[in-house]
mmCIF file of C-alpha atoms and ligand atoms in Angstrom:
data_model
loop_
_atom_site.group_PDB
_atom_site.id
_atom_site.type_symbol
_atom_site.label_atom_id
_atom_site.label_comp_id
_atom_site.label_asym_id
_atom_site.label_seq_id
_atom_site.Cartn_x
_atom_site.Cartn_y
_atom_site.Cartn_z
ATOM 1 C CA UNK O 1 3.560 106.256 82.288
ATOM 2 C CA UNK O 2 5.066 109.532 81.560
ATOM 3 C CA UNK O 3 7.462 111.382 79.014
ATOM 4 C CA UNK O 4 9.303 114.299 79.636
ATOM 5 C CA UNK O 5 8.247 116.689 76.893
ATOM 6 C CA UNK O 6 10.072 119.887 75.752
ATOM 7 C CA UNK O 7 6.995 121.096 73.292
ATOM 8 C CA UNK O 8 4.448 120.035 70.773
ATOM 9 C CA UNK O 9 4.000 121.304 67.393
ATOM 10 C CA UNK O 10 0.795 120.441 65.721
ATOM 11 C CA UNK O 11 0.519 120.818 62.079
ATOM 12 C CA UNK O 12 4.079 120.794 61.001
ATOM 13 C CA UNK O 13 5.344 119.786 57.635
ATOM 14 C CA UNK O 14 9.211 119.554 58.474
ATOM 15 C CA UNK O 15 9.426 116.404 60.313
ATOM 16 C CA UNK O 16 8.116 114.004 57.776
ATOM 17 C CA UNK O 17 5.574 113.838 55.052
ATOM 18 C CA UNK O 18 2.281 115.755 55.317
ATOM 19 C CA UNK O 19 0.977 117.652 58.183
ATOM 20 C CA UNK O 20 2.099 115.932 61.528
ATOM 21 C CA UNK O 21 1.855 116.091 65.214
ATOM 22 C CA UNK O 22 5.564 116.554 66.474
ATOM 23 C CA UNK O 23 6.351 115.806 69.947
ATOM 24 C CA UNK O 24 9.862 117.037 71.106
ATOM 25 C CA UNK O 25 11.207 114.752 73.901
ATOM 26 C CA UNK O 26 13.739 116.214 76.396
ATOM 27 C CA UNK O 27 17.276 114.969 76.771
ATOM 28 C CA UNK O 28 20.094 114.151 74.288
ATOM 29 C CA UNK O 29 23.467 112.463 74.992
ATOM 30 C CA UNK O 30 25.022 112.441 71.646
ATOM 31 C CA UNK O 31 25.980 116.277 71.830
ATOM 32 C CA UNK O 32 26.661 116.694 68.155
ATOM 33 C CA UNK O 33 28.772 119.723 67.359
ATOM 34 C CA UNK O 34 26.445 122.019 65.501
ATOM 35 C CA UNK O 35 23.360 120.550 66.779
ATOM 36 C CA UNK O 36 20.333 122.676 65.736
ATOM 37 C CA UNK O 37 18.924 122.500 69.287
ATOM 38 C CA UNK O 38 21.376 122.152 72.192
ATOM 39 C CA UNK O 39 18.701 123.456 74.566
ATOM 40 C CA UNK O 40 17.142 120.087 74.151
ATOM 41 C CA UNK O 41 20.032 118.201 75.746
ATOM 42 C CA UNK O 42 18.886 118.591 79.400
ATOM 43 C CA UNK O 43 17.063 115.516 80.293
ATOM 44 C CA UNK O 44 14.940 117.543 82.921
ATOM 45 C CA UNK O 45 13.944 120.286 80.564
ATOM 46 C CA UNK O 46 10.316 120.781 79.623
ATOM 47 C CA UNK O 47 7.638 118.955 81.648
ATOM 48 C CA UNK O 48 6.149 115.613 82.259
ATOM 49 C CA UNK O 49 3.110 114.731 80.268
ATOM 50 C CA UNK O 50 1.153 111.515 80.688
ATOM 51 C CA UNK O 51 0.706 109.284 77.797
ATOM 52 C CA UNK O 52 -2.986 109.848 78.084
ATOM 53 C CA UNK O 53 -2.376 113.594 77.721
ATOM 54 C CA UNK O 54 -0.263 112.745 74.714
ATOM 55 C CA UNK O 55 -2.800 110.495 73.169
ATOM 56 C CA UNK O 56 -5.410 113.103 73.425
ATOM 57 C CA UNK O 57 -3.386 115.862 71.477
ATOM 58 C CA UNK O 58 -2.547 113.373 68.957
ATOM 59 C CA UNK O 59 -6.187 112.114 68.513
ATOM 60 C CA UNK O 60 -7.332 115.752 68.565
ATOM 61 C CA UNK O 61 -5.189 116.560 65.483
ATOM 62 C CA UNK O 62 -6.169 113.429 63.731
ATOM 63 C CA UNK O 63 -2.554 113.483 61.890
ATOM 64 C CA UNK O 64 0.533 111.304 61.626
ATOM 65 C CA UNK O 65 3.124 111.562 64.450
ATOM 66 C CA UNK O 66 6.730 112.387 64.571
ATOM 67 C CA UNK O 67 8.646 111.937 67.737
ATOM 68 C CA UNK O 68 11.762 114.177 67.908
ATOM 69 C CA UNK O 69 14.000 115.956 70.482
ATOM 70 C CA UNK O 70 16.411 115.789 71.931
ATOM 71 C CA UNK O 71 16.735 111.958 71.288
ATOM 72 C CA UNK O 72 13.371 110.093 71.860
ATOM 73 C CA UNK O 73 15.390 106.950 72.594
ATOM 74 C CA UNK O 74 16.666 108.267 75.960
ATOM 75 C CA UNK O 75 13.134 107.534 77.181
ATOM 76 C CA UNK O 76 12.699 104.088 75.428
ATOM 77 C CA UNK O 77 9.848 102.513 77.658
ATOM 78 C CA UNK O 78 7.604 105.647 77.390
ATOM 79 C CA UNK O 79 8.283 105.694 73.584
ATOM 80 C CA UNK O 80 7.623 102.080 73.052
ATOM 81 C CA UNK O 81 4.353 102.402 74.928
ATOM 82 C CA UNK O 82 3.245 105.745 73.331
ATOM 83 C CA UNK O 83 3.901 104.196 69.836
ATOM 84 C CA UNK O 84 2.131 100.978 70.737
ATOM 85 C CA UNK O 85 -0.966 103.016 71.722
ATOM 86 C CA UNK O 86 -0.820 105.323 68.649
ATOM 87 C CA UNK O 87 -0.844 102.277 66.414
ATOM 88 C CA UNK O 88 -3.253 100.129 68.308
ATOM 89 C CA UNK O 89 -5.970 103.003 69.045
ATOM 90 C CA UNK O 90 -5.375 105.321 66.339
ATOM 91 C CA UNK O 91 -3.501 103.513 63.527
ATOM 92 C CA UNK O 92 -1.570 106.551 62.557
ATOM 93 C CA UNK O 93 1.819 106.615 60.760
ATOM 94 C CA UNK O 94 4.886 107.284 63.215
ATOM 95 C CA UNK O 95 8.362 108.775 62.672
ATOM 96 C CA UNK O 96 11.076 108.738 65.217
ATOM 97 C CA UNK O 97 14.114 110.703 65.163
ATOM 98 C CA UNK O 98 17.253 109.521 67.048
ATOM 99 C CA UNK O 99 21.072 110.259 67.257
ATOM 100 C CA UNK O 100 21.561 106.406 67.446
ATOM 101 C CA UNK O 101 22.571 104.720 64.282
ATOM 102 C CA UNK O 102 20.250 101.816 63.020
ATOM 103 C CA UNK O 103 23.095 99.354 63.793
ATOM 104 C CA UNK O 104 23.189 100.586 67.446
ATOM 105 C CA UNK O 105 19.464 100.272 67.718
ATOM 106 C CA UNK O 106 19.329 96.775 66.542
ATOM 107 C CA UNK O 107 22.081 95.751 68.799
ATOM 108 C CA UNK O 108 20.055 96.952 71.840
ATOM 109 C CA UNK O 109 16.890 95.089 72.662
ATOM 110 C CA UNK O 110 15.541 98.248 74.772
ATOM 111 C CA UNK O 111 16.135 100.723 71.789
ATOM 112 C CA UNK O 112 14.936 98.121 69.336
ATOM 113 C CA UNK O 113 11.556 97.612 71.420
ATOM 114 C CA UNK O 114 10.973 101.262 71.515
ATOM 115 C CA UNK O 115 11.004 101.712 67.633
ATOM 116 C CA UNK O 116 9.531 98.193 66.756
ATOM 117 C CA UNK O 117 6.169 99.567 65.911
ATOM 118 C CA UNK O 118 7.517 102.805 64.256
ATOM 119 C CA UNK O 119 7.086 103.389 60.502
ATOM 120 C CA UNK O 120 10.323 105.389 59.920
ATOM 121 C CA UNK O 121 13.398 105.933 62.042
ATOM 122 C CA UNK O 122 15.596 108.962 60.975
ATOM 123 C CA UNK O 123 18.791 107.759 62.363
ATOM 124 C CA UNK O 124 22.308 108.778 63.162
ATOM 125 C CA UNK O 125 24.117 111.950 64.621
ATOM 126 C CA UNK O 126 24.371 115.210 62.958
ATOM 127 C CA UNK O 127 27.566 115.622 61.349
ATOM 128 C CA UNK O 128 28.618 119.211 60.517
ATOM 129 C CA UNK O 129 31.179 117.936 57.794
ATOM 130 C CA UNK O 130 28.413 116.119 55.966
ATOM 131 C CA UNK O 131 25.758 119.040 56.611
ATOM 132 C CA UNK O 132 23.543 119.474 53.574
ATOM 133 C CA UNK O 133 20.789 121.825 53.545
ATOM 134 C CA UNK O 134 19.019 120.254 50.539
ATOM 135 C CA UNK O 135 18.214 117.007 52.162
ATOM 136 C CA UNK O 136 14.616 116.366 53.219
ATOM 137 C CA UNK O 137 13.776 115.627 56.544
ATOM 138 C CA UNK O 138 17.448 115.425 57.937
ATOM 139 C CA UNK O 139 20.396 117.545 58.215
ATOM 140 C CA UNK O 140 23.531 115.595 57.225
ATOM 141 C CA UNK O 141 24.394 112.965 54.457
ATOM 142 C CA UNK O 142 25.172 110.270 57.019
ATOM 143 C CA UNK O 143 21.572 110.200 58.293
ATOM 144 C CA UNK O 144 19.200 107.719 56.805
ATOM 145 C CA UNK O 145 15.552 107.250 56.760
ATOM 146 C CA UNK O 146 15.022 103.792 57.642
ATOM 147 C CA UNK O 147 11.768 101.852 56.733
ATOM 148 C CA UNK O 148 11.474 99.982 59.960
ATOM 149 C CA UNK O 149 8.899 97.520 59.194
ATOM 150 C CA UNK O 150 10.914 96.217 55.971
ATOM 151 C CA UNK O 151 14.190 96.406 57.921
ATOM 152 C CA UNK O 152 13.493 94.354 61.032
ATOM 153 C CA UNK O 153 14.373 90.885 59.607
ATOM 154 C CA UNK O 154 17.053 91.791 57.181
ATOM 155 C CA UNK O 155 20.754 92.319 57.661
ATOM 156 C CA UNK O 156 20.892 95.598 55.585
ATOM 157 C CA UNK O 157 18.439 98.218 56.401
ATOM 158 C CA UNK O 158 15.913 99.231 53.806
ATOM 159 C CA UNK O 159 15.554 103.042 53.134
ATOM 160 C CA UNK O 160 12.210 104.655 53.278
ATOM 161 C CA UNK O 161 10.996 105.228 49.756
ATOM 162 C CA UNK O 162 8.248 108.099 49.617
HETATM 163 S S1 LIG S 1 21.275 113.732 68.212
HETATM 164 FE FE1 LIG S 1 20.213 115.510 67.357
HETATM 165 S S2 LIG S 1 19.448 116.618 69.253
HETATM 166 FE FE2 LIG S 1 21.025 115.325 69.835
HETATM 167 S S3 LIG S 1 23.047 116.298 69.567
HETATM 168 FE FE3 LIG S 1 22.817 115.400 67.681
HETATM 169 S S4 LIG S 1 21.632 116.909 66.460
HETATM 170 FE FE4 LIG S 1 21.403 117.538 68.635
#
């Protein structure tokens, strides 16, 4: 199994709490006006990396993981497998950014499968009209930080509480 990866940042503090290994995945179909990184939209950008390669980088850094992009959920099977391996083999905390809303995710078994073992999903498109530079870990006020494990079996999602 492979994922199309734009780049990996080791030891970043901007994509979730603590120093994390952030993996930026190629491709996004949301095309939000004002997107911070339109260069990430091309699904053929970056390069293929095997899950074994990614696991080696993650294990070497001994740090929690953030999947960003682009939208990681454009590669749901690979994301599901990678998150499963991180949890099973390393037990690290995992965050995942996506332009899909939580409601769209739970309505789609493939998307939900991809994030089922994730700790926090930062969800929703970037909306310029709701841009707020004071927010921690997201760019616009519509975006929510969902505590996935507490939200799976309830109708209203529960927000992550640091
Ligand atoms: S979801 Fe994120 S990467 Fe995709 S267009 Fe919107 S802001 Fe850009």
